[in-house]
Amino acid sequence: MSKIIEPLRGVHDVLPAQIAAWQHLERITRQVFASYGYEEFRVPVIEQTQLFKRSIGDFTDIVEKEMFSFVDQGEDHITLRPEATAGIVRAVISNGLLRDGRLRVWCMGPMFRRERPQAGRYRQFHQVDAEAFGFEGPDIDAEMILLSARLLKLLGLRGVSLKVNSLGTPASRAVYRDKLTAYFTAHAESLDEDSKRRLTGNPLRILDSKNPDMQRLIAAAPLLIESLDAESREHFESLCAQLRGAGVEYHVEPHLVRGLDYYTRTVFEWTTDQLGSQSTVCAGGRYDGLVAQLGGVDTPGIGWAMGQERIVMLLEKQNLEFSKRRPQLYLVLVGEQTGIPGLQLAEQLRDAWPDLSLQINLGGGSFKTQFKRADKSGAEFALVLGDDEAARGVVAVKALRREMAQEECPVERISERIGNLLGLKKGGERNHG
RNA sequence: GUGGACGUAGCUCAGCUGGUAGAGCCCCGGAUUGUGAUUCCGGCCGUCGCGGGUUCGAGUCCCGUCGUCCACCCCA
């Protein structure tokens, strides 16, 4: 026996027992995006390293130390995407999708960051991602937030709250940044180590510090919202008015800063207090300069990302139950001559009822053994085909979890009988998936 | 990247101050002829994360390493 191979650090398997929560999330996601008229978009998980450096920012933690980057045999510099926006913007430009001027899309898939793992923070993790291009006004900001709110609500989650803020235009943010740098420099002796480091790199991040000793200093710092240019202020106020109009609760959080360089004006974040320090479940913002920065026609953009693992953790924590897909029928086959008739019976039933789930006993076994398996499968009914039934052209039907006497049914009438017993509909469900 | 806790059967865990491992669940089989979930009986399962060291002897002590988790950093 050779040594078993362990999974890489920070990556996880989603086991069959956990899949119901994931499928619930995926189903609701598709449903909600469809209800807002967003189209699904699928883009590669690998891109040129340069793409992320240019979009996320050279001096962000993500680019500086968290990317899985490598040089392939053709000497291309490749990176596993650490987030979705950059790739989507690239794809939108590459495919000329902005010729229509406007675009609303979403995607779902794995992201990769080489961080120190923790519950709710993994090296391969998954995000649901929404992006919209070509909308100048705050109406799209409101729609994006409403969409995320609806998604969280339909997932059944409780205890998430919304924070919003505006970072202004790059120009007004630069003015604020200078003010802030001056303020913190004047109080440099009270800064902790992390904040001293951030003072030169990204002083806005100091505002985000969790250090209790810093809170006094931060509270007295100049507010970004006071440095906003008039247009950004108006944009933000309009957004807030729309949120109120739509009945969405929010808090203006003047210290809310996103870590990626490309954000402008609106930023927002949904958080929970149920996941320890990994409290953000969904976050995003506007990135008006990014498309131009990546070589496209200057087009405003906005987007958000939702951490699927974090959502699933919340679903599990809140004990939300999802209907498990289990077989409705288990076909017990005992005897020398029942193999082929059994297959034919199963296929006949599947032909008749596309939505039927039927598990066939494979590998033989005594009646007792097979009934044990039937029970464990979760099936509603066991169908029994033994030599005796096969010879007489009948199938025995036994209810496994409801009061009903065992009965026999001629093979030619079994489809109809099963359809009645399980309440199946011809042609199957529509709207599935 | 920094600090800390933990790591024993598939799962949940027990194993006192060092003497070469246990329970429950799960799984498999049986309780007279072709019928499950209960009950009873029996059975399988571990290089005690990995590698070194101390010792006559280590799951138990020491060092290293890998992994998980917590906080920070950062972020979804």
Coordinates of N, CA, C and O in Angstrom, one line a residue, chain A residues 265-400:
Chain A
R265 N -16.5 55.5 -5.8 CA -17.9 55.8 -5.3 C -18.5 54.7 -4.5 O -17.9 54.3 -3.5
T266 N -19.6 54.1 -4.9 CA -20.3 53.2 -4.0 C -19.6 51.9 -3.6 O -19.1 51.2 -4.5
V267 N -19.5 51.7 -2.3 CA -19.0 50.4 -1.9 C -20.0 49.9 -0.8 O -20.6 50.7 -0.1
F268 N -20.2 48.6 -0.8 CA -21.1 48.0 0.2 C -20.7 46.6 0.7 O -19.8 46.0 0.0
E269 N -21.3 46.2 1.7 CA -20.8 44.9 2.4 C -22.0 44.4 3.2 O -22.6 45.1 4.0
W270 N -22.2 43.1 3.0 CA -23.2 42.4 3.9 C -22.4 41.6 4.9 O -21.5 40.8 4.5
T271 N -22.7 41.8 6.2 CA -21.9 41.0 7.2 C -22.8 40.3 8.1 O -24.0 40.5 8.2
T272 N -22.2 39.3 8.8 CA -23.0 38.5 9.8 C -22.1 38.5 11.1 O -20.9 38.6 11.0
D273 N -22.7 38.2 12.2 CA -21.9 38.1 13.4 C -21.8 36.6 13.8 O -21.4 36.3 14.9
Q274 N -22.2 35.7 12.8 CA -22.2 34.3 13.2 C -21.0 33.5 12.7 O -21.0 32.3 12.8
L275 N -20.1 34.2 12.0 CA -19.0 33.4 11.4 C -17.6 33.8 11.9 O -16.6 33.7 11.3
G276 N -17.6 34.3 13.2 CA -16.3 34.8 13.7 C -15.7 35.9 12.9 O -16.4 36.8 12.5
S277 N -14.4 35.8 12.7 CA -13.8 37.0 12.0 C -14.0 37.0 10.5 O -13.7 38.0 9.8
Q278 N -14.5 35.9 9.9 CA -14.9 35.9 8.5 C -16.3 36.4 8.3 O -17.2 35.7 7.9
S279 N -16.5 37.7 8.7 CA -17.9 38.1 8.8 C -18.5 38.6 7.5 O -19.7 38.8 7.5
T280 N -17.7 38.9 6.5 CA -18.3 39.4 5.3 C -18.8 38.3 4.4 O -18.1 37.4 4.1
V281 N -20.1 38.3 4.1 CA -20.6 37.2 3.2 C -20.8 37.7 1.8 O -20.9 36.9 0.8
C282 N -20.9 39.0 1.6 CA -21.1 39.5 0.2 C -20.6 41.0 0.2 O -20.9 41.7 1.2
A283 N -19.9 41.4 -0.8 CA -19.4 42.8 -0.8 C -19.0 43.2 -2.2 O -18.8 42.3 -3.1
G284 N -19.1 44.5 -2.5 CA -18.8 44.9 -3.8 C -18.8 46.4 -3.9 O -18.8 47.1 -2.9
G285 N -18.8 46.9 -5.1 CA -18.8 48.3 -5.3 C -18.7 48.7 -6.8 O -18.6 47.8 -7.6
R286 N -18.6 50.0 -7.0 CA -18.5 50.5 -8.3 C -17.0 50.7 -8.7 O -16.2 50.9 -7.9
Y287 N -16.8 50.4 -10.0 CA -15.4 50.5 -10.5 C -15.4 51.2 -11.9 O -15.1 50.6 -12.9
D288 N -15.6 52.5 -11.8 CA -15.8 53.2 -13.1 C -14.6 53.4 -14.0 O -14.8 53.5 -15.2
G289 N -13.4 53.3 -13.4 CA -12.3 53.4 -14.3 C -11.7 52.2 -14.8 O -10.8 52.2 -15.6
L290 N -12.2 51.0 -14.3 CA -11.5 49.8 -14.6 C -11.5 49.3 -16.0 O -10.5 48.9 -16.5
V291 N -12.6 49.5 -16.7 CA -12.7 49.0 -18.1 C -11.6 49.8 -18.9 O -10.9 49.2 -19.7
A292 N -11.6 51.1 -18.7 CA -10.6 51.9 -19.5 C -9.2 51.5 -19.1 O -8.3 51.4 -20.0
Q293 N -9.0 51.3 -17.8 CA -7.7 50.9 -17.4 C -7.2 49.6 -18.0 O -6.0 49.4 -18.2
L294 N -8.1 48.8 -18.3 CA -7.7 47.5 -18.9 C -7.8 47.6 -20.5 O -7.8 46.5 -21.1
G295 N -7.9 48.8 -21.0 CA -7.8 48.9 -22.4 C -9.2 49.0 -23.2 O -9.2 49.0 -24.4
G296 N -10.3 49.0 -22.5 CA -11.6 49.0 -23.1 C -12.0 50.5 -23.3 O -11.4 51.4 -22.8
V297 N -13.2 50.6 -24.0 CA -13.8 51.9 -24.1 C -14.2 52.3 -22.7 O -14.8 51.5 -22.0
D298 N -13.9 53.6 -22.3 CA -14.3 54.0 -21.0 C -15.7 53.7 -20.6 O -16.6 54.3 -21.3
T299 N -16.0 52.8 -19.7 CA -17.3 52.4 -19.4 C -17.5 52.2 -17.9 O -16.6 51.5 -17.3
P300 N -18.5 52.8 -17.3 CA -18.6 52.5 -15.8 C -19.0 51.1 -15.5 O -19.6 50.4 -16.3
G301 N -18.6 50.6 -14.3 CA -19.0 49.3 -14.0 C -19.2 49.2 -12.5 O -18.9 50.0 -11.7
I302 N -19.9 48.1 -12.1 CA -20.2 47.8 -10.7 C -20.4 46.4 -10.5 O -20.9 45.7 -11.4
G303 N -20.0 45.9 -9.4 CA -20.2 44.4 -9.2 C -20.1 44.0 -7.7 O -19.7 44.9 -6.8
W304 N -20.4 42.8 -7.4 CA -20.2 42.3 -6.1 C -19.9 40.8 -6.1 O -20.1 40.2 -7.1
A305 N -19.4 40.3 -5.0 CA -19.1 38.9 -4.9 C -19.6 38.4 -3.6 O -19.6 39.1 -2.6
M306 N -20.1 37.1 -3.6 CA -20.6 36.5 -2.4 C -19.8 35.2 -2.2 O -19.6 34.4 -3.1
G307 N -19.4 35.0 -1.0 CA -18.6 33.8 -0.7 C -19.5 32.6 -0.4 O -20.2 32.6 0.5
Q308 N -19.4 31.6 -1.3 CA -20.3 30.5 -1.2 C -20.1 29.7 0.0 O -21.0 29.2 0.6
E309 N -18.8 29.4 0.3 CA -18.6 28.6 1.6 C -19.2 29.3 2.8 O -19.7 28.7 3.7
R310 N -19.0 30.6 2.8 CA -19.5 31.4 4.0 C -21.1 31.3 4.0 O -21.7 31.1 5.1
I311 N -21.7 31.3 2.9 CA -23.1 31.2 2.8 C -23.6 29.8 3.3 O -24.5 29.7 4.1
V312 N -22.8 28.8 2.8 CA -23.2 27.4 3.2 C -23.0 27.2 4.7 O -23.8 26.6 5.3
M313 N -21.9 27.8 5.2 CA -21.7 27.7 6.7 C -22.9 28.3 7.4 O -23.3 27.8 8.5
L314 N -23.3 29.5 6.9 CA -24.5 30.1 7.6 C -25.7 29.3 7.5 O -26.5 29.1 8.5
L315 N -26.0 28.7 6.3 CA -27.1 27.9 6.1 C -27.1 26.7 7.1 O -28.1 26.4 7.8
E316 N -25.9 26.1 7.3 CA -25.7 25.0 8.2 C -25.9 25.4 9.7 O -26.6 24.8 10.5
K317 N -25.3 26.6 10.0 CA -25.4 27.1 11.3 C -26.8 27.4 11.7 O -27.2 27.3 12.9
Q318 N -27.6 27.9 10.7 CA -29.0 28.3 11.0 C -29.9 27.1 10.9 O -31.1 27.2 10.8
N319 N -29.3 25.9 10.7 CA -30.1 24.7 10.6 C -31.2 24.7 9.6 O -32.3 24.1 9.8
L320 N -30.9 25.3 8.5 CA -31.9 25.3 7.4 C -31.8 23.9 6.7 O -30.7 23.4 6.4
E321 N -33.0 23.4 6.5 CA -33.0 22.0 5.9 C -33.4 22.1 4.4 O -34.2 23.0 4.0
F322 N -32.8 21.3 3.6 CA -33.2 21.3 2.2 C -33.6 19.9 1.9 O -33.1 18.9 2.4
S323 N -34.6 19.8 1.0 CA -35.1 18.5 0.6 C -34.0 17.8 -0.1 O -33.4 18.2 -1.1
K324 N -33.6 16.6 0.4 CA -32.6 15.8 -0.2 C -33.2 15.0 -1.3 O -34.3 14.5 -1.2
R325 N -32.5 14.9 -2.4 CA -32.9 14.1 -3.5 C -32.6 12.7 -3.2 O -31.5 12.3 -3.2
R326 N -33.6 11.9 -2.9 CA -33.4 10.5 -2.7 C -34.2 9.7 -3.6 O -35.2 10.2 -4.1
P327 N -33.8 8.4 -3.9 CA -34.6 7.7 -4.8 C -36.1 7.5 -4.3 O -36.3 7.4 -3.1
Q328 N -37.0 7.4 -5.3 CA -38.4 7.1 -4.9 C -38.7 5.6 -4.9 O -39.5 5.1 -4.3
L329 N -37.9 4.9 -5.8 CA -38.1 3.5 -5.9 C -36.8 2.8 -5.8 O -35.7 3.3 -6.2
Y330 N -36.9 1.6 -5.1 CA -35.7 0.7 -5.1 C -36.1 -0.6 -5.6 O -37.1 -1.2 -5.1
L331 N -35.4 -1.1 -6.7 CA -35.8 -2.3 -7.3 C -35.1 -3.5 -6.8 O -33.9 -3.6 -6.9
V332 N -35.8 -4.4 -6.1 CA -35.2 -5.6 -5.5 C -35.3 -6.7 -6.6 O -36.3 -7.0 -7.1
L333 N -34.1 -7.3 -6.9 CA -34.0 -8.3 -7.9 C -33.4 -9.6 -7.3 O -32.2 -9.6 -7.0
V334 N -34.2 -10.6 -7.1 CA -33.7 -11.8 -6.6 C -34.0 -13.0 -7.6 O -35.1 -13.1 -8.0
G335 N -33.0 -13.8 -7.9 CA -33.2 -14.9 -8.8 C -32.3 -15.0 -10.0 O -31.7 -14.0 -10.3
E336 N -32.3 -16.1 -10.6 CA -31.3 -16.4 -11.7 C -31.8 -15.6 -12.9 O -30.9 -15.0 -13.7
Q337 N -33.1 -15.5 -13.1 CA -33.6 -15.0 -14.4 C -34.1 -13.6 -14.4 O -34.8 -13.1 -15.3
T338 N -33.8 -12.8 -13.3 CA -34.5 -11.5 -13.2 C -33.6 -10.3 -13.6 O -34.1 -9.2 -13.7
G339 N -32.3 -10.6 -13.9 CA -31.4 -9.5 -14.3 C -31.9 -8.7 -15.5 O -32.1 -7.5 -15.4
I340 N -32.2 -9.3 -16.6 CA -32.6 -8.6 -17.8 C -34.0 -8.0 -17.7 O -34.2 -6.9 -18.0
P341 N -35.0 -8.8 -17.3 CA -36.3 -8.3 -17.1 C -36.3 -7.1 -16.1 O -37.0 -6.1 -16.2
G342 N -35.4 -7.1 -15.1 CA -35.3 -6.1 -14.1 C -34.8 -4.8 -14.8 O -35.4 -3.7 -14.6
L343 N -33.8 -4.9 -15.6 CA -33.3 -3.7 -16.4 C -34.4 -3.2 -17.2 O -34.6 -1.9 -17.3
Q344 N -35.1 -4.1 -17.9 CA -36.2 -3.6 -18.8 C -37.2 -2.9 -18.0 O -37.7 -1.8 -18.5
L345 N -37.6 -3.4 -16.9 CA -38.6 -2.8 -16.1 C -38.2 -1.4 -15.6 O -38.9 -0.4 -15.7
A346 N -36.9 -1.3 -15.2 CA -36.4 0.0 -14.7 C -36.4 1.0 -15.8 O -36.8 2.2 -15.7
E347 N -35.9 0.6 -17.0 CA -35.9 1.5 -18.1 C -37.3 1.9 -18.6 O -37.5 3.1 -19.0
Q348 N -38.2 1.0 -18.5 CA -39.6 1.3 -18.9 C -40.2 2.4 -18.0 O -40.8 3.3 -18.4
L349 N -39.8 2.3 -16.7 CA -40.3 3.2 -15.7 C -39.7 4.6 -16.0 O -40.3 5.6 -15.9
R350 N -38.4 4.6 -16.3 CA -37.7 5.9 -16.5 C -38.2 6.5 -17.8 O -38.2 7.7 -17.9
D351 N -38.5 5.7 -18.8 CA -39.1 6.2 -20.0 C -40.4 6.9 -19.7 O -40.7 8.0 -20.2
A352 N -41.2 6.3 -18.9 CA -42.5 6.8 -18.6 C -42.5 8.1 -17.8 O -43.3 9.0 -18.0
W353 N -41.5 8.1 -16.8 CA -41.5 9.2 -15.9 C -40.1 9.9 -15.8 O -39.3 9.4 -15.0
P354 N -39.9 10.9 -16.6 CA -38.5 11.5 -16.6 C -38.1 12.0 -15.2 O -36.9 12.0 -15.0
D355 N -39.0 12.3 -14.3 CA -38.6 12.8 -13.0 C -38.4 11.7 -12.0 O -38.0 12.0 -10.9
L356 N -38.8 10.5 -12.3 CA -38.7 9.5 -11.4 C -37.3 9.2 -11.0 O -36.4 9.2 -11.9
S357 N -37.0 8.9 -9.8 CA -35.7 8.5 -9.4 C -35.8 7.0 -8.9 O -36.4 6.7 -7.9
L358 N -35.1 6.1 -9.6 CA -35.2 4.7 -9.3 C -33.8 4.1 -9.2 O -32.9 4.3 -10.0
Q359 N -33.6 3.5 -8.0 CA -32.3 2.8 -7.8 C -32.5 1.3 -8.0 O -33.4 0.8 -7.3
I360 N -31.6 0.7 -8.8 CA -31.8 -0.7 -9.0 C -30.7 -1.4 -8.1 O -29.6 -1.0 -8.0
N361 N -31.1 -2.5 -7.5 CA -30.2 -3.3 -6.7 C -29.2 -4.0 -7.6 O -29.5 -4.7 -8.5
L362 N -27.9 -3.7 -7.4 CA -26.8 -4.3 -8.1 C -26.0 -5.2 -7.2 O -25.9 -5.0 -6.0
G363 N -25.5 -6.3 -7.8 CA -24.6 -7.1 -7.0 C -25.3 -8.2 -6.2 O -24.7 -8.8 -5.3
G364 N -26.6 -8.5 -6.5 CA -27.3 -9.5 -5.8 C -27.5 -9.3 -4.3 O -27.6 -8.2 -3.9
G365 N -27.6 -10.4 -3.6 CA -27.9 -10.3 -2.2 C -29.2 -11.0 -1.9 O -30.1 -11.1 -2.8
S366 N -29.4 -11.4 -0.6 CA -30.6 -12.1 -0.3 C -31.8 -11.1 -0.2 O -31.5 -9.8 -0.3
F367 N -33.0 -11.5 -0.1 CA -34.1 -10.6 0.1 C -33.9 -9.7 1.2 O -34.1 -8.5 1.2
K368 N -33.4 -10.3 2.3 CA -33.2 -9.5 3.5 C -32.2 -8.3 3.3 O -32.5 -7.2 3.6
T369 N -31.1 -8.7 2.7 CA -30.1 -7.7 2.4 C -30.6 -6.7 1.5 O -30.3 -5.5 1.7
Q370 N -31.3 -7.1 0.5 CA -31.8 -6.1 -0.5 C -32.8 -5.1 0.1 O -32.9 -4.0 -0.2
F371 N -33.6 -5.7 1.0 CA -34.6 -4.8 1.6 C -33.9 -3.8 2.6 O -34.4 -2.7 2.8
K372 N -32.9 -4.3 3.2 CA -32.1 -3.3 4.0 C -31.5 -2.2 3.2 O -31.6 -1.0 3.6
R373 N -31.0 -2.6 2.0 CA -30.5 -1.5 1.1 C -31.6 -0.6 0.7 O -31.4 0.6 0.5
A374 N -32.8 -1.2 0.4 CA -33.9 -0.4 -0.1 C -34.3 0.6 1.0 O -34.5 1.8 0.7
D375 N -34.3 0.2 2.2 CA -34.7 1.1 3.3 C -33.6 2.2 3.4 O -33.9 3.4 3.6
K376 N -32.4 1.8 3.4 CA -31.3 2.8 3.6 C -31.3 3.8 2.4 O -30.8 4.9 2.6
S377 N -31.7 3.4 1.3 CA -31.7 4.3 0.1 C -32.6 5.5 0.3 O -32.5 6.5 -0.4
G378 N -33.6 5.3 1.2 CA -34.6 6.4 1.5 C -35.8 6.2 0.6 O -36.6 7.1 0.6
A379 N -35.8 5.2 -0.2 CA -36.9 5.0 -1.2 C -38.3 5.0 -0.6 O -38.4 4.5 0.6
E380 N -39.2 5.5 -1.3 CA -40.6 5.4 -0.8 C -41.2 4.0 -1.0 O -41.9 3.5 -0.1
F381 N -40.9 3.4 -2.1 CA -41.4 2.0 -2.3 C -40.3 1.1 -2.8 O -39.3 1.6 -3.4
A382 N -40.4 -0.1 -2.4 CA -39.6 -1.2 -3.0 C -40.4 -1.9 -4.1 O -41.6 -2.2 -3.8
L383 N -39.8 -2.1 -5.2 CA -40.4 -3.0 -6.2 C -39.7 -4.3 -6.1 O -38.5 -4.3 -6.0
V384 N -40.4 -5.4 -6.1 CA -39.8 -6.7 -6.0 C -40.0 -7.5 -7.3 O -41.2 -7.8 -7.7
L385 N -38.9 -7.9 -7.8 CA -39.0 -8.8 -9.0 C -38.2 -10.1 -8.7 O -36.9 -10.0 -8.7
G386 N -38.8 -11.2 -8.3 CA -38.2 -12.4 -8.0 C -38.5 -13.4 -9.1 O -39.3 -13.1 -10.0
D387 N -38.0 -14.6 -9.1 CA -38.3 -15.6 -10.1 C -39.8 -15.8 -10.2 O -40.4 -15.9 -11.2
D388 N -40.4 -15.9 -9.0 CA -41.9 -16.1 -8.9 C -42.7 -15.0 -9.7 O -43.5 -15.3 -10.6
E389 N -42.3 -13.7 -9.4 CA -43.0 -12.6 -10.0 C -42.7 -12.6 -11.5 O -43.7 -12.4 -12.4
A390 N -41.4 -12.8 -11.9 CA -41.1 -12.8 -13.3 C -41.8 -13.9 -14.1 O -42.3 -13.6 -15.2
A391 N -42.0 -15.1 -13.5 CA -42.7 -16.1 -14.1 C -44.2 -15.8 -14.4 O -44.8 -16.1 -15.4
R392 N -44.8 -15.0 -13.4 CA -46.2 -14.6 -13.5 C -46.4 -13.3 -14.2 O -47.6 -12.8 -14.3
G393 N -45.3 -12.6 -14.6 CA -45.5 -11.3 -15.3 C -46.0 -10.2 -14.3 O -46.7 -9.3 -14.8
V394 N -45.6 -10.3 -13.1 CA -46.1 -9.2 -12.1 C -44.9 -8.6 -11.4 O -43.8 -9.2 -11.5
V395 N -45.1 -7.5 -10.7 CA -44.1 -6.9 -9.9 C -44.8 -6.7 -8.5 O -45.9 -6.2 -8.5
A396 N -44.1 -7.0 -7.5 CA -44.6 -6.7 -6.1 C -44.2 -5.2 -5.8 O -43.1 -4.8 -6.0
V397 N -45.2 -4.5 -5.2 CA -44.9 -3.1 -4.7 C -45.1 -3.1 -3.2 O -46.2 -3.4 -2.7
K398 N -44.1 -2.7 -2.5 CA -44.2 -2.6 -1.1 C -43.8 -1.2 -0.6 O -42.7 -0.6 -0.9
A399 N -44.7 -0.6 0.1 CA -44.5 0.8 0.7 C -43.5 0.6 1.8 O -43.6 -0.2 2.7
L400 N -42.5 1.5 1.9 CA -41.4 1.4 2.9 C -41.7 2.4 4.0 O -41.1 2.3 5.1

